[in-house]
CSV table of C-alpha atoms and ligand atoms in Angstrom, one decimal:
chain,number,residue,atom,x,y,z
A,1,MET,CA,131.1,77.8,26.4
A,2,ASP,CA,130.5,74.1,25.9
A,3,TYR,CA,130.2,71.3,28.4
A,4,VAL,CA,131.9,67.9,28.6
A,5,SER,CA,130.8,64.8,30.4
A,6,THR,CA,132.8,63.5,33.4
A,7,ARG,CA,132.7,60.0,31.7
A,8,GLY,CA,134.0,61.3,28.4
A,9,GLU,CA,131.7,59.2,26.2
A,10,ALA,CA,128.9,61.6,25.5
A,11,PRO,CA,129.0,64.5,23.0
A,12,SER,CA,130.0,67.9,24.3
A,13,LEU,CA,127.1,70.3,24.3
A,14,GLY,CA,126.3,74.0,24.4
A,15,PHE,CA,124.7,75.5,27.5
A,16,SER,CA,121.1,75.1,26.6
A,17,ASP,CA,121.5,71.5,25.4
A,18,ALA,CA,123.4,70.6,28.6
A,19,LEU,CA,120.7,72.3,30.6
A,20,LEU,CA,117.9,70.3,28.9
A,21,ALA,CA,119.9,67.0,29.0
A,22,GLY,CA,120.4,67.1,32.8
A,23,LEU,CA,122.5,63.9,32.9
A,24,ALA,CA,124.9,63.1,30.0
A,25,ARG,CA,124.1,60.2,27.8
A,26,ASP,CA,127.0,58.2,29.1
A,27,GLY,CA,125.7,58.5,32.7
A,28,GLY,CA,128.2,61.3,33.5
A,29,LEU,CA,127.7,64.8,34.6
A,30,TYR,CA,128.4,67.9,32.5
A,31,VAL,CA,131.1,70.4,33.5
A,32,PRO,CA,132.3,73.5,31.6
A,33,ARG,CA,135.1,72.6,29.2
A,34,GLU,CA,137.2,75.2,31.0
A,35,TRP,CA,136.7,77.4,34.1
A,36,PRO,CA,136.2,81.1,33.3
A,37,VAL,CA,138.7,83.1,35.5
A,38,PHE,CA,138.1,86.5,36.9
A,39,SER,CA,141.1,88.7,37.8
A,40,LYS,CA,141.5,90.3,41.2
A,41,LYS,CA,140.6,93.7,39.6
A,42,GLU,CA,137.4,92.3,38.2
A,43,ILE,CA,136.5,90.7,41.5
A,44,ARG,CA,137.2,93.9,43.4
A,45,GLN,CA,134.8,95.7,41.0
A,46,LEU,CA,132.0,93.4,42.3
A,47,ARG,CA,132.1,95.1,45.7
A,48,GLY,CA,128.9,97.1,46.5
A,49,LYS,CA,127.0,95.6,43.6
A,50,SER,CA,123.6,93.9,44.0
A,51,TYR,CA,123.2,90.1,44.1
A,52,GLN,CA,121.6,90.3,40.6
A,53,GLU,CA,124.4,92.3,39.2
A,54,ILE,CA,127.0,89.9,40.6
A,55,ALA,CA,125.0,87.0,39.3
A,56,PHE,CA,124.9,88.5,35.8
A,57,THR,CA,128.7,89.1,35.8
A,58,VAL,CA,129.8,85.8,37.3
A,59,LEU,CA,127.4,83.6,35.3
A,60,SER,CA,127.5,85.3,31.9
A,61,PRO,CA,130.6,83.3,30.6
A,62,PHE,CA,128.7,80.1,31.2
A,63,VAL,CA,125.8,81.0,28.9
A,64,GLU,CA,127.8,83.0,26.4
A,65,GLY,CA,126.8,82.2,22.8
A,66,ASP,CA,123.5,80.7,23.9
A,67,ILE,CA,121.5,83.3,25.7
A,68,ALA,CA,121.4,87.0,24.7
A,69,PRO,CA,122.7,89.2,27.6
A,70,GLU,CA,119.5,91.2,28.0
A,71,GLU,CA,117.4,88.1,28.2
A,72,PHE,CA,119.7,86.5,30.7
A,73,ARG,CA,119.6,89.7,32.9
A,74,ALA,CA,115.8,89.7,32.7
A,75,MET,CA,115.7,86.0,33.9
A,76,ILE,CA,118.0,86.8,36.8
A,77,ASP,CA,116.0,89.8,37.9
A,78,GLU,CA,112.7,87.9,37.7
A,79,ALA,CA,114.2,84.9,39.6
A,80,TYR,CA,115.5,86.9,42.5
A,81,ALA,CA,112.5,89.2,42.7
A,82,THR,CA,110.8,86.1,44.4
A,83,PHE,CA,113.2,86.4,47.4
A,84,ARG,CA,111.9,88.0,50.5
A,85,HIS,CA,115.2,89.7,51.5
A,86,PRO,CA,116.5,92.6,49.5
A,87,ALA,CA,120.1,91.2,49.6
A,88,VAL,CA,118.8,87.7,48.5
A,89,ALA,CA,121.4,86.0,50.5
A,90,PRO,CA,122.4,88.1,53.5
A,91,LEU,CA,125.4,87.5,55.8
A,92,VAL,CA,124.9,87.5,59.6
A,93,GLN,CA,127.8,87.7,62.0
A,94,THR,CA,127.6,85.2,64.8
A,95,GLY,CA,131.1,85.5,66.2
A,96,PRO,CA,134.3,87.6,65.8
A,97,ASN,CA,135.2,85.7,62.6
A,98,ALA,CA,132.1,83.6,62.2
A,99,PHE,CA,129.3,84.4,59.8
A,100,VAL,CA,126.3,82.6,58.5
A,101,LEU,CA,125.1,83.1,54.9
A,102,GLU,CA,121.3,82.9,55.0
A,103,LEU,CA,120.2,81.1,51.8
A,104,PHE,CA,116.7,80.5,52.9
A,105,HIS,CA,114.8,83.7,51.9
A,106,GLY,CA,113.2,82.1,48.9
A,107,THR,CA,109.7,80.8,48.5
A,108,THR,CA,110.3,77.4,50.0
A,109,LEU,CA,112.8,78.4,52.7
A,110,ALA,CA,115.9,76.4,51.6
A,111,PHE,CA,119.0,77.2,49.5
A,112,LYS,CA,117.5,75.2,46.6
A,113,ASP,CA,115.3,78.2,45.7
A,114,VAL,CA,118.4,80.2,44.7
A,115,ALA,CA,119.2,77.9,41.8
A,116,MET,CA,115.7,76.6,41.1
A,117,GLN,CA,114.0,79.9,40.4
A,118,LEU,CA,116.7,80.6,37.8
A,119,LEU,CA,116.7,77.1,36.4
A,120,ALA,CA,112.9,77.2,35.7
A,121,ARG,CA,113.3,80.4,33.7
A,122,LEU,CA,116.3,79.1,31.8
A,123,MET,CA,114.4,75.9,30.9
A,124,ASP,CA,111.3,77.8,29.7
A,125,HIS,CA,113.6,80.0,27.6
A,126,ALA,CA,115.4,77.0,26.0
A,127,LEU,CA,112.1,75.0,25.4
A,128,ALA,CA,110.4,78.1,23.9
A,129,ALA,CA,113.3,78.6,21.5
A,130,ARG,CA,112.9,75.0,20.3
A,131,GLY,CA,109.1,75.0,20.4
A,132,GLU,CA,109.3,71.9,22.7
A,133,ARG,CA,108.0,70.5,25.9
A,134,ALA,CA,109.9,68.5,28.6
A,135,THR,CA,109.1,66.0,31.3
A,136,ILE,CA,111.1,67.0,34.4
A,137,VAL,CA,112.1,64.3,36.9
A,138,GLY,CA,113.7,64.9,40.2
A,139,ALA,CA,114.6,63.1,43.4
A,140,THR,CA,114.5,64.8,46.7
A,141,SER,CA,115.4,64.2,50.3
A,142,GLY,CA,113.1,67.0,51.1
A,143,ASP,CA,114.2,70.4,49.8
A,144,THR,CA,114.9,70.1,46.1
A,145,GLY,CA,111.4,68.8,45.6
A,146,GLY,CA,109.5,71.7,47.2
A,147,ALA,CA,111.7,74.3,45.5
A,148,ALA,CA,111.3,72.6,42.1
A,149,ILE,CA,107.6,72.3,42.4
A,150,ASP,CA,107.3,75.9,43.4
A,151,ALA,CA,109.5,77.1,40.5
A,152,PHE,CA,107.8,74.9,37.8
A,153,ALA,CA,104.2,75.0,39.0
A,154,GLY,CA,101.9,76.1,36.2
A,155,ARG,CA,104.6,76.3,33.5
A,156,GLU,CA,103.1,75.4,30.2
A,157,ARG,CA,106.1,73.7,28.6
A,158,THR,CA,106.9,71.3,31.5
A,159,ASP,CA,105.4,68.5,33.6
A,160,ILE,CA,107.3,67.8,36.8
A,161,PHE,CA,107.5,64.5,38.7
A,162,ILE,CA,109.2,64.6,42.1
A,163,LEU,CA,110.2,61.4,43.9
A,164,PHE,CA,110.5,61.7,47.6
A,165,PRO,CA,111.2,58.9,50.2
A,166,GLN,CA,107.9,58.0,51.9
A,167,GLY,CA,107.9,59.0,55.6
A,168,LYS,CA,111.5,60.3,55.5
A,169,VAL,CA,111.0,64.0,54.9
A,170,SER,CA,109.7,66.6,57.5
A,171,PRO,CA,105.9,67.3,57.5
A,172,VAL,CA,106.6,70.8,56.3
A,173,GLN,CA,108.8,69.6,53.4
A,174,GLN,CA,106.1,67.0,52.5
A,175,ARG,CA,103.3,69.6,52.4
A,176,GLN,CA,105.4,71.9,50.2
A,177,MET,CA,105.5,69.1,47.6
A,178,THR,CA,102.0,67.6,48.0
A,179,THR,CA,99.8,70.7,48.3
A,180,SER,CA,100.4,72.3,44.9
A,181,THR,CA,97.2,72.6,42.9
A,182,ALA,CA,99.1,73.0,39.6
A,183,LYS,CA,98.1,70.4,37.0
A,184,ASN,CA,101.7,69.9,35.8
A,185,VAL,CA,102.9,68.9,39.2
A,186,HIS,CA,103.2,65.3,40.4
A,187,ALA,CA,104.5,64.4,43.8
A,188,ILE,CA,105.4,60.7,44.3
A,189,ALA,CA,106.1,59.1,47.6
A,190,VAL,CA,108.6,56.2,46.9
A,191,LYS,CA,108.8,53.2,49.2
A,192,GLY,CA,112.5,53.6,49.9
A,193,ASN,CA,115.1,56.1,50.8
A,194,PHE,CA,116.6,59.1,49.0
A,195,ASP,CA,119.3,57.0,47.3
A,196,ASP,CA,116.5,54.8,45.8
A,197,CYS,CA,114.8,57.9,44.5
A,198,GLN,CA,118.0,59.3,43.0
A,199,ASN,CA,118.9,55.9,41.5
A,200,LEU,CA,115.4,55.7,39.9
A,201,VAL,CA,116.0,59.2,38.3
A,202,LYS,CA,119.4,58.2,37.0
A,203,ALA,CA,118.0,54.9,35.7
A,204,MET,CA,115.3,56.8,33.8
A,205,PHE,CA,117.9,59.0,32.2
A,206,ASN,CA,120.0,55.9,31.3
A,207,ASP,CA,116.9,54.3,29.7
A,208,GLN,CA,117.6,56.0,26.4
A,209,SER,CA,114.3,55.1,24.7
A,210,PHE,CA,112.2,56.3,27.7
A,211,ARG,CA,114.4,59.4,28.0
A,212,ASP,CA,113.9,60.4,24.3
A,213,ARG,CA,110.2,59.5,24.3
A,214,MET,CA,109.4,61.5,27.3
A,215,LYS,CA,111.9,64.3,26.6
A,216,LEU,CA,113.3,63.9,30.1
A,217,SER,CA,115.1,66.8,31.8
A,218,GLY,CA,116.4,67.0,35.4
A,219,VAL,CA,116.3,69.5,38.2
A,220,ASN,CA,118.7,67.8,40.6
A,221,SER,CA,122.2,69.1,41.0
A,222,ILE,CA,123.3,66.5,38.4
A,223,ASN,CA,122.1,69.4,36.1
A,224,TRP,CA,125.0,71.8,35.7
A,225,ALA,CA,122.8,74.8,35.8
A,226,ARG,CA,122.0,74.1,39.4
A,227,ILE,CA,125.6,74.2,40.4
A,228,MET,CA,126.2,77.3,38.2
A,229,ALA,CA,123.6,79.3,40.0
A,230,GLN,CA,124.9,78.3,43.4
A,231,ILE,CA,128.4,79.8,42.6
A,232,VAL,CA,127.0,83.3,42.9
A,233,TYR,CA,126.6,83.5,46.6
A,234,TYR,CA,130.2,82.5,47.3
A,235,PHE,CA,131.2,85.6,45.3
A,236,THR,CA,128.6,87.9,46.9
A,237,SER,CA,129.6,86.9,50.5
A,238,ALA,CA,133.3,86.8,49.8
A,239,VAL,CA,133.5,90.3,48.3
A,240,THR,CA,131.4,91.6,51.2
A,241,LEU,CA,134.1,90.2,53.6
A,242,GLY,CA,137.1,91.6,51.7
A,243,ALA,CA,137.8,89.3,48.8
A,244,PRO,CA,140.0,89.3,46.7
A,245,ASP,CA,142.3,91.1,49.2
A,246,ARG,CA,141.5,88.6,52.0
A,247,LYS,CA,141.0,84.9,51.9
A,248,ILE,CA,137.6,83.6,53.1
A,249,SER,CA,136.8,80.1,54.3
A,250,PHE,CA,133.4,78.3,53.8
A,251,THR,CA,131.8,75.4,55.7
A,252,VAL,CA,129.0,73.7,53.8
A,253,PRO,CA,126.4,71.3,55.2
A,254,THR,CA,126.8,68.6,52.5
A,255,GLY,CA,124.8,65.7,51.1
A,256,ASN,CA,124.9,65.5,47.3
A,257,PHE,CA,128.0,67.6,47.1
A,258,GLY,CA,126.4,70.2,44.9
A,259,ASP,CA,126.6,73.2,47.1
A,260,ILE,CA,130.2,72.7,48.1
A,261,PHE,CA,131.2,71.9,44.5
A,262,ALA,CA,129.8,75.3,43.6
A,263,GLY,CA,132.3,76.7,46.1
A,264,TYR,CA,135.1,74.8,44.5
A,265,ALA,CA,134.0,76.2,41.1
A,266,ALA,CA,134.1,79.7,42.6
A,267,LYS,CA,137.7,79.1,43.7
A,268,ARG,CA,138.6,77.8,40.2
A,269,MET,CA,137.2,81.0,38.9
A,270,GLY,CA,139.7,83.1,40.9
A,271,LEU,CA,137.8,83.8,44.1
A,272,SER,CA,140.1,83.9,47.1
A,273,ILE,CA,138.8,81.0,49.1
A,274,ASP,CA,141.0,79.5,51.8
A,275,ARG,CA,139.3,76.5,53.3
A,276,LEU,CA,136.3,74.6,51.9
A,277,VAL,CA,135.0,72.4,54.7
A,278,ILE,CA,132.5,69.6,54.1
A,279,ALA,CA,130.1,69.2,57.1
A,280,THR,CA,128.1,66.0,57.3
A,281,ASN,CA,125.6,64.5,59.7
A,282,GLU,CA,126.0,60.9,60.9
A,283,ASN,CA,125.7,59.8,57.3
A,284,ASP,CA,129.3,60.7,57.1
A,285,ILE,CA,130.5,59.0,53.9
A,286,LEU,CA,132.2,62.1,52.6
A,287,ALA,CA,134.1,62.7,55.9
A,288,ARG,CA,135.2,59.1,56.0
A,289,THR,CA,136.3,59.3,52.3
A,290,LEU,CA,138.5,62.2,52.9
A,291,LYS,CA,140.1,60.4,55.9
A,292,THR,CA,140.6,57.0,54.4
A,293,GLY,CA,140.6,57.5,50.6
A,294,ARG,CA,137.9,54.9,50.3
A,295,TYR,CA,134.3,55.9,49.3
A,296,GLU,CA,132.2,53.2,50.9
A,297,MET,CA,128.5,53.1,51.2
A,298,ARG,CA,126.7,52.1,54.4
A,299,ASP,CA,123.1,51.9,55.4
A,300,VAL,CA,121.4,55.4,55.6
A,301,LYS,CA,120.5,56.5,59.1
A,302,ALA,CA,117.4,58.7,59.7
A,303,THR,CA,118.5,62.0,61.4
A,304,THR,CA,117.1,65.3,62.3
A,305,SER,CA,118.7,66.7,59.2
A,306,PRO,CA,116.8,64.5,56.7
A,307,SER,CA,117.9,66.5,53.6
A,308,MET,CA,121.4,65.2,54.2
A,309,ASP,CA,120.5,61.6,54.7
A,310,ILE,CA,122.4,60.5,51.6
A,311,GLN,CA,125.0,57.9,50.7
A,312,ILE,CA,125.4,58.4,47.0
A,313,SER,CA,126.7,61.9,46.7
A,314,SER,CA,126.2,62.6,43.0
A,315,ASN,CA,128.5,65.6,42.6
A,316,PHE,CA,131.5,63.9,44.1
A,317,GLU,CA,131.9,62.6,40.5
A,318,ARG,CA,132.5,66.1,39.3
A,319,LEU,CA,135.3,66.5,41.9
A,320,LEU,CA,136.8,63.1,41.0
A,321,PHE,CA,137.0,64.3,37.4
A,322,GLU,CA,138.9,67.4,38.4
A,323,ALA,CA,141.1,65.6,41.0
A,324,HIS,CA,142.1,63.1,38.3
A,325,GLY,CA,143.2,65.9,36.0
A,326,ARG,CA,140.0,65.4,34.0
A,327,ASP,CA,140.7,61.7,33.2
A,328,ALA,CA,137.3,60.4,32.3
A,329,GLY,CA,138.5,56.8,32.3
A,330,ALA,CA,139.4,57.1,36.0
A,331,VAL,CA,135.9,58.4,36.8
A,332,ARG,CA,134.3,55.5,34.8
A,333,ARG,CA,136.3,53.0,36.8
A,334,ALA,CA,135.4,54.6,40.1
A,335,MET,CA,131.7,54.7,39.2
A,336,ASP,CA,131.8,51.0,38.0
A,337,GLY,CA,133.2,50.1,41.3
A,338,LEU,CA,130.5,52.0,43.1
A,339,ARG,CA,127.8,50.2,41.1
A,340,GLN,CA,129.3,46.8,41.5
A,341,SER,CA,130.5,46.7,45.1
A,342,GLY,CA,129.2,50.0,46.7
A,343,ALA,CA,132.7,51.3,47.1
A,344,PHE,CA,135.8,52.6,45.3
A,345,GLU,CA,139.4,53.6,46.2
A,346,ILE,CA,140.7,57.0,45.3
A,347,GLY,CA,144.3,56.9,44.0
A,348,GLU,CA,147.0,58.7,45.9
A,349,GLY,CA,147.4,61.6,43.5
A,350,ALA,CA,143.7,62.4,43.3
A,351,LEU,CA,143.3,62.0,47.1
A,352,LYS,CA,146.1,64.5,47.6
A,353,ALA,CA,144.5,66.9,45.3
A,354,ILE,CA,141.2,66.6,47.1
A,355,ARG,CA,142.8,67.0,50.5
A,356,ARG,CA,144.6,70.1,49.3
A,357,GLU,CA,141.2,71.8,48.6
A,358,PHE,CA,138.8,70.3,51.2
A,359,ARG,CA,138.6,69.5,54.8
A,360,ALA,CA,135.7,67.6,56.4
A,361,GLY,CA,134.0,67.0,59.7
A,362,ARG,CA,130.8,65.4,61.0
A,363,ALA,CA,128.3,66.2,63.7
A,364,SER,CA,126.4,63.6,65.7
A,365,GLU,CA,122.8,64.0,66.6
A,366,LYS,CA,123.7,65.2,70.1
A,367,GLN,CA,126.2,67.7,68.7
A,368,VAL,CA,123.5,69.1,66.3
A,369,ALA,CA,121.0,69.6,69.2
A,370,ALA,CA,123.7,71.1,71.4
A,371,THR,CA,124.8,73.5,68.7
A,372,ILE,CA,121.2,74.7,68.1
A,373,ARG,CA,120.8,75.3,71.9
A,374,GLU,CA,124.2,76.9,72.5
A,375,THR,CA,124.2,79.2,69.4
A,376,LEU,CA,120.7,80.4,70.5
A,377,ALA,CA,122.0,81.0,74.1
A,378,SER,CA,125.2,82.8,73.1
A,379,THR,CA,124.1,84.8,70.0
A,380,GLY,CA,120.2,84.7,70.0
A,381,TYR,CA,120.4,83.1,66.5
A,382,LEU,CA,118.2,80.1,65.8
A,383,LEU,CA,119.7,77.5,63.4
A,384,ASP,CA,118.0,74.7,61.6
A,385,PRO,CA,119.6,71.3,62.1
A,386,HIS,CA,121.4,71.3,58.7
A,387,SER,CA,122.9,74.7,59.3
A,388,ALA,CA,123.8,73.7,62.8
A,389,ILE,CA,125.9,70.8,61.4
A,390,GLY,CA,127.8,73.5,59.5
A,391,VAL,CA,128.3,75.8,62.5
A,392,PHE,CA,129.5,72.9,64.6
A,393,VAL,CA,132.1,71.7,62.0
A,394,ALA,CA,133.1,75.3,61.1
A,395,ALA,CA,134.1,76.0,64.7
A,396,LYS,CA,136.7,73.2,64.4
A,397,HIS,CA,138.2,74.7,61.3
A,398,GLU,CA,138.3,78.4,62.0
A,399,LYS,CA,141.6,80.2,61.8
A,400,PRO,CA,142.3,83.3,64.0
A,401,GLY,CA,141.6,86.5,62.0
A,402,ALA,CA,140.2,84.8,59.0
A,403,PRO,CA,136.5,84.9,58.2
A,404,MET,CA,134.6,81.6,58.2
A,405,VAL,CA,131.3,81.6,56.5
A,406,THR,CA,128.8,78.8,57.2
A,407,LEU,CA,126.1,78.3,54.7
A,408,ALA,CA,122.7,78.3,56.4
A,409,THR,CA,120.8,76.1,54.0
A,410,ALA,CA,117.3,76.0,55.5
A,411,HIS,CA,115.0,78.0,57.7
A,412,PRO,CA,114.4,76.5,61.1
A,413,ALA,CA,110.6,76.4,60.5
A,414,LYS,CA,111.1,73.6,58.0
A,415,PHE,CA,112.2,71.3,60.9
A,416,PRO,CA,110.1,72.5,63.8
A,417,ALA,CA,110.2,69.3,65.8
A,418,ALA,CA,114.0,69.0,65.9
A,419,VAL,CA,114.4,72.7,66.6
A,420,LYS,CA,111.8,72.7,69.4
A,421,SER,CA,113.3,69.6,71.0
A,422,ALA,CA,116.8,71.2,70.9
A,423,SER,CA,115.9,74.8,71.9
A,424,GLY,CA,112.4,74.9,73.3
A,425,ILE,CA,111.4,77.3,70.5
A,426,ASP,CA,108.7,76.4,68.0
A,427,PRO,CA,109.8,78.3,64.9
A,428,ALA,CA,106.8,79.8,63.0
A,429,LEU,CA,106.4,79.5,59.3
A,430,PRO,CA,106.3,82.9,57.4
A,431,THR,CA,102.9,84.4,56.6
A,432,TRP,CA,102.8,83.1,53.0
A,433,LEU,CA,103.0,79.5,54.3
A,434,ALA,CA,101.1,80.0,57.6
A,435,ASP,CA,98.2,77.7,56.4
A,436,LEU,CA,100.5,75.1,54.8
A,437,MET,CA,99.6,72.4,57.3
A,438,GLN,CA,95.9,72.9,56.6
A,439,ARG,CA,96.2,72.6,52.8
A,440,GLU,CA,94.9,69.5,51.1
A,441,GLU,CA,97.5,67.0,50.1
A,442,ARG,CA,97.7,65.2,46.7
A,443,PHE,CA,100.3,62.6,45.9
A,444,ASP,CA,100.8,59.1,44.7
A,445,VAL,CA,102.7,56.2,46.4
A,446,LEU,CA,104.9,53.9,44.3
A,447,GLU,CA,107.2,51.0,44.9
A,448,ALA,CA,110.9,51.8,44.2
A,449,LYS,CA,110.8,50.0,40.9
A,450,LEU,CA,111.8,51.5,37.6
A,451,ASP,CA,109.0,50.0,35.6
A,452,ASN,CA,106.3,51.3,37.9
A,453,VAL,CA,107.7,54.8,38.0
A,454,GLU,CA,108.2,54.9,34.2
A,455,ALA,CA,104.7,53.7,33.6
A,456,PHE,CA,103.3,56.3,36.0
A,457,ILE,CA,105.2,59.1,34.3
A,458,GLY,CA,104.3,57.8,30.8
A,459,ASP,CA,100.6,57.9,31.8
A,460,HIS,CA,100.7,61.4,33.3
A,461,SER,CA,103.1,63.5,31.3
A,462,ARG,CA,101.7,65.7,28.6
A,463,VAL,CA,104.7,64.8,26.5
A,464,ARG,CA,103.6,61.9,24.3
A,465,GLY,CA,106.3,59.9,22.6
B,1,LIG,C1,118.8,72.0,54.0
B,1,LIG,C2,119.9,71.3,53.2
B,1,LIG,N1,121.2,71.5,53.6
B,1,LIG,C3,122.2,70.8,53.0
B,1,LIG,C4,121.9,70.0,51.9
B,1,LIG,C5,123.1,69.4,51.2
B,1,LIG,O1,123.4,70.1,50.0
B,1,LIG,P1,124.1,69.3,48.8
B,1,LIG,O2,123.3,68.1,48.5
B,1,LIG,O3,124.2,70.3,47.7
B,1,LIG,O4,125.4,68.8,49.3
B,1,LIG,C6,120.6,69.8,51.4
B,1,LIG,C7,120.3,69.0,50.3
B,1,LIG,O5,120.8,68.9,49.3
B,1,LIG,C8,119.6,70.5,52.1
B,1,LIG,O6,118.4,70.4,51.7
B,2,LIG,N1,119.1,67.4,49.9
B,2,LIG,C1,118.5,67.3,48.6
B,2,LIG,C2,118.9,66.1,47.8
B,2,LIG,C3,118.9,66.3,46.4
B,2,LIG,O1,119.9,67.2,46.1
B,2,LIG,P1,120.2,67.9,44.8
B,2,LIG,O2,120.9,69.2,45.2
B,2,LIG,O3,121.0,67.1,43.9
B,2,LIG,O4,118.9,68.3,44.1
B,2,LIG,C4,117.1,67.6,48.7
B,2,LIG,O5,116.7,68.3,49.6
B,2,LIG,O6,116.3,67.1,48.0
């Protein structure tokens, strides 16, 4: 399988090169040249299989020609052995047709662990094969950073630099990033918001000489391998609920559009998905875009779901590419508009294509708190604020008799203040993190300026240009 850039001006690459590249050299995002498609019979055969077996079957076409099957299987087994639940991503029924898909049984209690544990192993494998090292950079609104630091800590071939917005992540999220004792880990508090952090990461990738000198690689969902790994749980949950002989809908708490784009990919691969519902918090740029056809940035509001406090939703670019029939010129024009004026219009045809596949809704801060409280009262289930946004929006898009799965993207203990204020319950961290808040912190604070961040990374990375 090879990968093409959404902006059409970078060379197409094989899997491992796309993995190490992160962002394409033309600023675009890599997508597979074509979607592998599974027949109904092949999907039916996934029933009753383990998460690891399904991951191997579903993901193999994406790495074919690049990674030997037995090596890929070993990476999958090792990655998911870090999960604390035998099913990796169990389904929990919360209503007659309502389910939550728990994606928070990994080491850092958010869905990011699912992809990040595999990504770290894939990168080690690709770097070892080339005898190279890499400097990993990532931007986080709270969860990607912790998951990446956990997955890459102590790895010989990589140094990792995570930019998080100072004062805008939960205390648990911050500690997960700042208490690592591994020498290859660097947590950086940026004086700005998540979009500033993400812009800095993209700017470093677009600075070709810095990129080459530092051998930059990325762990955000701009990296195709992140999306790829997230496709698996749509398959595992859908076949459990009767796919391919029944259509399943999914509601996804959405920020950077990576998780829901993985659902779209699963559908393109033949999975019988009915509705794909985008759920946003008060930073509702995606819900507004679906309604009006205009993607228009506004100021970011701080909410109780900080991981979704995002305006520049990176993976929407991958959807635009598909919705425009893979016309890279149309994507370039939209992205130029976004850079120049903070907005772009989606043409009628593309908008129609997007609306055919997606619905969207938003939850206000009051609605999030009420959903946490009411779900607890009616089912005994305690949601984190991000998952609560999903459950609130899902309820508005359920169809009688059709299963609706909401992705539960984080454990409530990552956001104890918001959960306690909504429900009265103080959710406890699991035993392996019980002393997290007593661990010593280590991080640097930098202005949101490209020169400062590049100088810091240049001084601290073991990759020397
Ligand atoms: C807990 C949680 N829920 C939802 C999201 C949104 O996911 P995505 O950015 O893939 O849309 C994030 C951050 O990405 C998150 O950390
Ligand atoms: N919500 C994310 C933001 C970054 O998203 P990513 O999926 O592109 O890595 C976070 O928690 O950091």
